[in-house]
PDB file of C-alpha atoms in Angstrom:
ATOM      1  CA  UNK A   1     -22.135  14.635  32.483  1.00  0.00           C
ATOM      2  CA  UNK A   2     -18.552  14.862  31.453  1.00  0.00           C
ATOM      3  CA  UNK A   3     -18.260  15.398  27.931  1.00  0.00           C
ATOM      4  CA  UNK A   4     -16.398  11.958  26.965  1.00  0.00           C
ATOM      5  CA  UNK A   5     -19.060  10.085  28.463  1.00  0.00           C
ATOM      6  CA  UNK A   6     -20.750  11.942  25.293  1.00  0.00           C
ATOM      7  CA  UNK A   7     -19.167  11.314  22.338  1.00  0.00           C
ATOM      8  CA  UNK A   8     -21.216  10.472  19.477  1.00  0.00           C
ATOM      9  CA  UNK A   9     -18.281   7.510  18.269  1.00  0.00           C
ATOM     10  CA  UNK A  10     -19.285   5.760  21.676  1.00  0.00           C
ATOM     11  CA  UNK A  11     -22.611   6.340  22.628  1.00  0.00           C
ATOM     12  CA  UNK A  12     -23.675   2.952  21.536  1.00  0.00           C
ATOM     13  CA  UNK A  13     -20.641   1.265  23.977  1.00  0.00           C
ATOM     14  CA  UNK A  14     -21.337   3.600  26.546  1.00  0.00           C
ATOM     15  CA  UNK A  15     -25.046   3.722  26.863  1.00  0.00           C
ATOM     16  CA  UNK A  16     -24.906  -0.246  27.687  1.00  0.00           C
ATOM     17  CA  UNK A  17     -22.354   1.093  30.676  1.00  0.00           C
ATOM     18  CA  UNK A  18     -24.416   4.104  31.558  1.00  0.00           C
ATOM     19  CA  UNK A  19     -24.811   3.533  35.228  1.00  0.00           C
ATOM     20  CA  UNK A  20     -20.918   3.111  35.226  1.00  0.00           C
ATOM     21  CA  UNK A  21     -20.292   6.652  32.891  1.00  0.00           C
ATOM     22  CA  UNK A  22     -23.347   8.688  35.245  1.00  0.00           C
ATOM     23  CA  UNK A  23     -20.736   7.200  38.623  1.00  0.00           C
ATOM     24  CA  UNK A  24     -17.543   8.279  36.824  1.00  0.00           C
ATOM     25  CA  UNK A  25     -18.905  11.713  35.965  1.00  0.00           C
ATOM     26  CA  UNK A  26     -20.185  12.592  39.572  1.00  0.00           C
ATOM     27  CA  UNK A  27     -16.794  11.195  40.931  1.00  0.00           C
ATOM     28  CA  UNK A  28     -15.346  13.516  38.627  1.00  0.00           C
ATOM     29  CA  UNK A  29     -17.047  16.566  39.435  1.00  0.00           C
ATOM     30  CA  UNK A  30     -16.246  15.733  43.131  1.00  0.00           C
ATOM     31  CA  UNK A  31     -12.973  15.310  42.239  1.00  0.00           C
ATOM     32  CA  UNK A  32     -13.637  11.518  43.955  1.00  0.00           C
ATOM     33  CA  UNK A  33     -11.971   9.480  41.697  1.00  0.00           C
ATOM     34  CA  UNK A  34     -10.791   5.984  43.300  1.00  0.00           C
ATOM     35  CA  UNK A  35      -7.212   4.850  43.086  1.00  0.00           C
ATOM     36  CA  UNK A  36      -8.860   1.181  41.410  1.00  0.00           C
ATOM     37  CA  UNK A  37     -11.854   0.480  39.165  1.00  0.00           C
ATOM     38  CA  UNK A  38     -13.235  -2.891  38.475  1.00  0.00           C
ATOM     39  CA  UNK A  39     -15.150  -2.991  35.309  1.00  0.00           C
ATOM     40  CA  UNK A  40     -17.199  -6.034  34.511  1.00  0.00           C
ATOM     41  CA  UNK A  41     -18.933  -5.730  31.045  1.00  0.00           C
ATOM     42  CA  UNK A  42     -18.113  -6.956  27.259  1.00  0.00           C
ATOM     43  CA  UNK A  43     -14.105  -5.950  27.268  1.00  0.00           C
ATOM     44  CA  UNK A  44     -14.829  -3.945  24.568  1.00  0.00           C
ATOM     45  CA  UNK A  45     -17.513  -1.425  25.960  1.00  0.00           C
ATOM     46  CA  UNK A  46     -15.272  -1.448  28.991  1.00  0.00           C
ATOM     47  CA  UNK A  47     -12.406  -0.659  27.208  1.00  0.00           C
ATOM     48  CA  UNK A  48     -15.182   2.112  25.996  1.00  0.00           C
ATOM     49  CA  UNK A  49     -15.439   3.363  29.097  1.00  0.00           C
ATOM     50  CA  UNK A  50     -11.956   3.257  30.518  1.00  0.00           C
ATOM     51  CA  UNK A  51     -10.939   5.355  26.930  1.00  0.00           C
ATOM     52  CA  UNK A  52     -13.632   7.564  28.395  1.00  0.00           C
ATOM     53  CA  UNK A  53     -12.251   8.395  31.777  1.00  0.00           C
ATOM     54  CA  UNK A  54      -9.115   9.236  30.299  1.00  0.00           C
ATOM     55  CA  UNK A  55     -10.241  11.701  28.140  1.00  0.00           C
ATOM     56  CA  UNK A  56     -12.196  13.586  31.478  1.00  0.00           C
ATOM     57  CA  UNK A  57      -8.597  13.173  33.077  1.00  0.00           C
ATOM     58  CA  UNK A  58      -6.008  14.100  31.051  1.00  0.00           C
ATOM     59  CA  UNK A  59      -8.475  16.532  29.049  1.00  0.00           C
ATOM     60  CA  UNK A  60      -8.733  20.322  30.353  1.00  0.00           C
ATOM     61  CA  UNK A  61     -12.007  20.144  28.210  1.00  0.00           C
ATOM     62  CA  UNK A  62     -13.325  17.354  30.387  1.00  0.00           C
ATOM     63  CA  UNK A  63     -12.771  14.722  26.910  1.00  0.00           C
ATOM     64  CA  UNK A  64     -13.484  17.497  23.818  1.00  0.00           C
ATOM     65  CA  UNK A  65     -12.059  14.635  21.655  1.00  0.00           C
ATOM     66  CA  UNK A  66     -10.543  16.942  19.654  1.00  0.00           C
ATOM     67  CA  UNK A  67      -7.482  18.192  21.423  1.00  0.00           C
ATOM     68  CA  UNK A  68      -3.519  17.426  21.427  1.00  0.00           C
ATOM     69  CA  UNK A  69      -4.252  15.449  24.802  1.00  0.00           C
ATOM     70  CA  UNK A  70      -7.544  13.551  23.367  1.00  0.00           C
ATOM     71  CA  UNK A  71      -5.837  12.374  20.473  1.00  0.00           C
ATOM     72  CA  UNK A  72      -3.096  10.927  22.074  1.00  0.00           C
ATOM     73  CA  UNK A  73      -5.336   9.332  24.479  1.00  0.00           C
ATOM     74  CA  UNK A  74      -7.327   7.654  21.821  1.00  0.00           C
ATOM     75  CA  UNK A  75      -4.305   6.475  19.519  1.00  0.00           C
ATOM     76  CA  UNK A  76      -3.031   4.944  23.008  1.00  0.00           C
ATOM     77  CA  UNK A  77      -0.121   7.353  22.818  1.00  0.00           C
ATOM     78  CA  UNK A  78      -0.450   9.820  25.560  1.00  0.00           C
ATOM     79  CA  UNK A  79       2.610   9.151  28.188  1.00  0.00           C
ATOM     80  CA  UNK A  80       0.343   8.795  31.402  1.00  0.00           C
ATOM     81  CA  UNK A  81      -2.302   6.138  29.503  1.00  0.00           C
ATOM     82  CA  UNK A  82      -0.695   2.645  30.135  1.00  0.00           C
ATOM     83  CA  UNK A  83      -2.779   0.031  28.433  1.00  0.00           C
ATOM     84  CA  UNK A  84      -2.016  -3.802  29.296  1.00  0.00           C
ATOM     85  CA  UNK A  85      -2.862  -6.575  27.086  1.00  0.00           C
ATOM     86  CA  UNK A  86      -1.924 -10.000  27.737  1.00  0.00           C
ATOM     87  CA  UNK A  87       1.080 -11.842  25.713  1.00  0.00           C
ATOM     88  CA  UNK A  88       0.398 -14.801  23.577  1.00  0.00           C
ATOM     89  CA  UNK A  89      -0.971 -15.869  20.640  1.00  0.00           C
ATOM     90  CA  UNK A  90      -3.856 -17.926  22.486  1.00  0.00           C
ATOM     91  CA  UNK A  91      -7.414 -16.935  22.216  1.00  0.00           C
ATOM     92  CA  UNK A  92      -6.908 -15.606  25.576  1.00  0.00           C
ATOM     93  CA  UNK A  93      -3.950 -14.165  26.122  1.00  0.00           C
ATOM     94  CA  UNK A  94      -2.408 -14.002  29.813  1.00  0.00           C
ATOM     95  CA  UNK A  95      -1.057 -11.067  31.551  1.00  0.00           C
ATOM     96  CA  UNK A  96       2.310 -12.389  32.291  1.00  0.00           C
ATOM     97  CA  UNK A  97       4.198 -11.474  36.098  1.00  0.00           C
ATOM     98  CA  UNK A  98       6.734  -9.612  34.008  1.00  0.00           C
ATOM     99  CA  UNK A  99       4.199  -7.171  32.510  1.00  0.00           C
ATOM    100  CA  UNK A 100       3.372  -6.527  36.011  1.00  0.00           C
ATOM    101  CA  UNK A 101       6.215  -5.551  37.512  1.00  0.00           C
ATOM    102  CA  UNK A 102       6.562  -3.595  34.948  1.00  0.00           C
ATOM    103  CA  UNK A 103       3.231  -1.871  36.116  1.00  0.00           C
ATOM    104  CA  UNK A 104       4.468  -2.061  39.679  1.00  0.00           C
ATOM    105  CA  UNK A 105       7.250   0.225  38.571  1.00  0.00           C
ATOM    106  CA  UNK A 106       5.842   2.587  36.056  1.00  0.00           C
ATOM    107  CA  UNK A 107       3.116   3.110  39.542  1.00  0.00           C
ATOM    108  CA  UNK A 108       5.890   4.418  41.647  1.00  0.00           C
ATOM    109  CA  UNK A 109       7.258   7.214  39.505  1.00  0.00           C
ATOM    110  CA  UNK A 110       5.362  10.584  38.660  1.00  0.00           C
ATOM    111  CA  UNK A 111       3.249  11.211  35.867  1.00  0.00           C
ATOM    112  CA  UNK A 112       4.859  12.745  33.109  1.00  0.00           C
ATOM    113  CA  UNK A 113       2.576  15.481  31.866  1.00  0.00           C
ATOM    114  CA  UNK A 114      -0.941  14.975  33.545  1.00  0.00           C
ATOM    115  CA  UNK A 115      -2.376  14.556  37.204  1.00  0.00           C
ATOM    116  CA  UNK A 116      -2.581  10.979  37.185  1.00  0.00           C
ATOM    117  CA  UNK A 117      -1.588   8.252  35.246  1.00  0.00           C
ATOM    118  CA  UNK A 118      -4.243   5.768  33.827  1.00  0.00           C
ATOM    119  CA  UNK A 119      -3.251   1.959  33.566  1.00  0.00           C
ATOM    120  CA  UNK A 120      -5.651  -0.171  31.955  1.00  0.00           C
ATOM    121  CA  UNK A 121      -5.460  -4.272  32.196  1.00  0.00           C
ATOM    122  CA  UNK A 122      -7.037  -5.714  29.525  1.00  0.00           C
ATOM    123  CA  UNK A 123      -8.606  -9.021  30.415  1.00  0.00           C
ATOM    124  CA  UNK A 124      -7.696  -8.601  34.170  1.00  0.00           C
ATOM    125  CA  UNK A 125      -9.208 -12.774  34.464  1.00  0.00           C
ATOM    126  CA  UNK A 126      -6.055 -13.589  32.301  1.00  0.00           C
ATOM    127  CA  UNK A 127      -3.883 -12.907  34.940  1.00  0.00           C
ATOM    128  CA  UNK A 128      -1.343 -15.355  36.115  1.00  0.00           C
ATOM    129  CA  UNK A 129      -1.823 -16.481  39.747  1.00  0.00           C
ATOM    130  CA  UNK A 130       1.815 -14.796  40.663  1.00  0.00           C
ATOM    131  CA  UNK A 131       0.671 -11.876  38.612  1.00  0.00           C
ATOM    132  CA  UNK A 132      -2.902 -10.986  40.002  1.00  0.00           C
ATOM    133  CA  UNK A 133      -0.656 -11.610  43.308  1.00  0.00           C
ATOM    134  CA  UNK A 134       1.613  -9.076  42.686  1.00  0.00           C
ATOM    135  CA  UNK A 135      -1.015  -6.777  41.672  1.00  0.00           C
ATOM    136  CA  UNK A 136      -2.653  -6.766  44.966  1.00  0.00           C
ATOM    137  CA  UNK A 137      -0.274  -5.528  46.914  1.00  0.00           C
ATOM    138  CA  UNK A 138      -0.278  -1.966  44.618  1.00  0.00           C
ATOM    139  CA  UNK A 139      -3.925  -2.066  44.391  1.00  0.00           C
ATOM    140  CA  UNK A 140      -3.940  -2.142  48.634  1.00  0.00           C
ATOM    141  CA  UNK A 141      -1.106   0.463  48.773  1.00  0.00           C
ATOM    142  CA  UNK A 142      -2.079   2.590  46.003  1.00  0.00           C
ATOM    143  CA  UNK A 143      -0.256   5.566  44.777  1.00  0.00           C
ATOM    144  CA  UNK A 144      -2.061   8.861  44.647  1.00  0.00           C
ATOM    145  CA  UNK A 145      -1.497   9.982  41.586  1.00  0.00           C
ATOM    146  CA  UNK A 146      -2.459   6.825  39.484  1.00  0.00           C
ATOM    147  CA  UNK A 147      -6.104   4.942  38.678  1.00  0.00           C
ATOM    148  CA  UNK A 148      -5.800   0.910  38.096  1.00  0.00           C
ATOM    149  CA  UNK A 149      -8.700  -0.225  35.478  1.00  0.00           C
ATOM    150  CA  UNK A 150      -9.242  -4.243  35.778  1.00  0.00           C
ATOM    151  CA  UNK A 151     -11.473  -4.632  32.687  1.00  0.00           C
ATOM    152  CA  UNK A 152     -13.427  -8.246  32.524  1.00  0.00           C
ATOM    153  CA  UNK A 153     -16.498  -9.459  31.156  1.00  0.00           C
ATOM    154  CA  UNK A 154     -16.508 -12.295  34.135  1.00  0.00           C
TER     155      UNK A 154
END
């Protein structure tokens, strides 16, 4: 298994997602990886595992945790890690149409210093109808050189 899927900060997150890390690591070692991941668990351990596959991505170590690359993943800083959290200041905030187009856009230009780029949705069920509608179209045409993670504990 990759080592992100390893690392002792998350084991407790991951090891209630194992089933999902033991997929992502086998996709990875057959360089497999889909262009769209759905992951339905406690945000928070999915967030877990979405950090996770980042790490194995962007990480020539596979997720060491220690590197350059690793810590910018993890301080949500790297330039290929896009992580979307709704806008509001309700309990539940929604992903607004304007923060996907922005997606939409940022999806059609290269990544900037890794393989892919990695664009997490925080709360994907807090999506505005016109935005989970805009979504789809990118999620059925989807680029090759990005991975969409829909995190949701619905």
């Amino acid at each position: 298994m990759y080592p992100a899927f390893q690392r002792p900060e998350q084991r407790a997150r991951l090891s209630a997602q194992e089933h999902y890390s033991q997929f992502l690591s086998q996709r990875l070692e057959k360089d497999q990886l889909a262009h769209a991941y759905l992951f339905k668990a406690p945000v928070e351990d999915g967030y877990a595992l979405a950090q996770a596959l980042s790490l194995a991505v962007f990480c020539e170590q596979g997720g060491c945790g220690q590197c350059i690359e690793c810590q910018h993943v993890l301080q949500e800083q790297h330039p290929d890690l896009h992580v979307i959290r709704g806008e509001g200041e309700s309990r539940h905030p929604l992903i607004k149409l304007k923060q996907v187009h922005q997606l939409i856009a940022q999806v059609a230009l290269p990544p900037v210093q890794s393989s892919h780029q990695i664009f997490i949705l925080m709360h994907a069920e807090n999506m505005q109808k016109e935005s989970s509608n805009a979504l789809l179209k990118t999620l059925e045409e989807p680029s090759s050189n990005s991975i969409i993670i829909l995190l949701t504990p619905f």
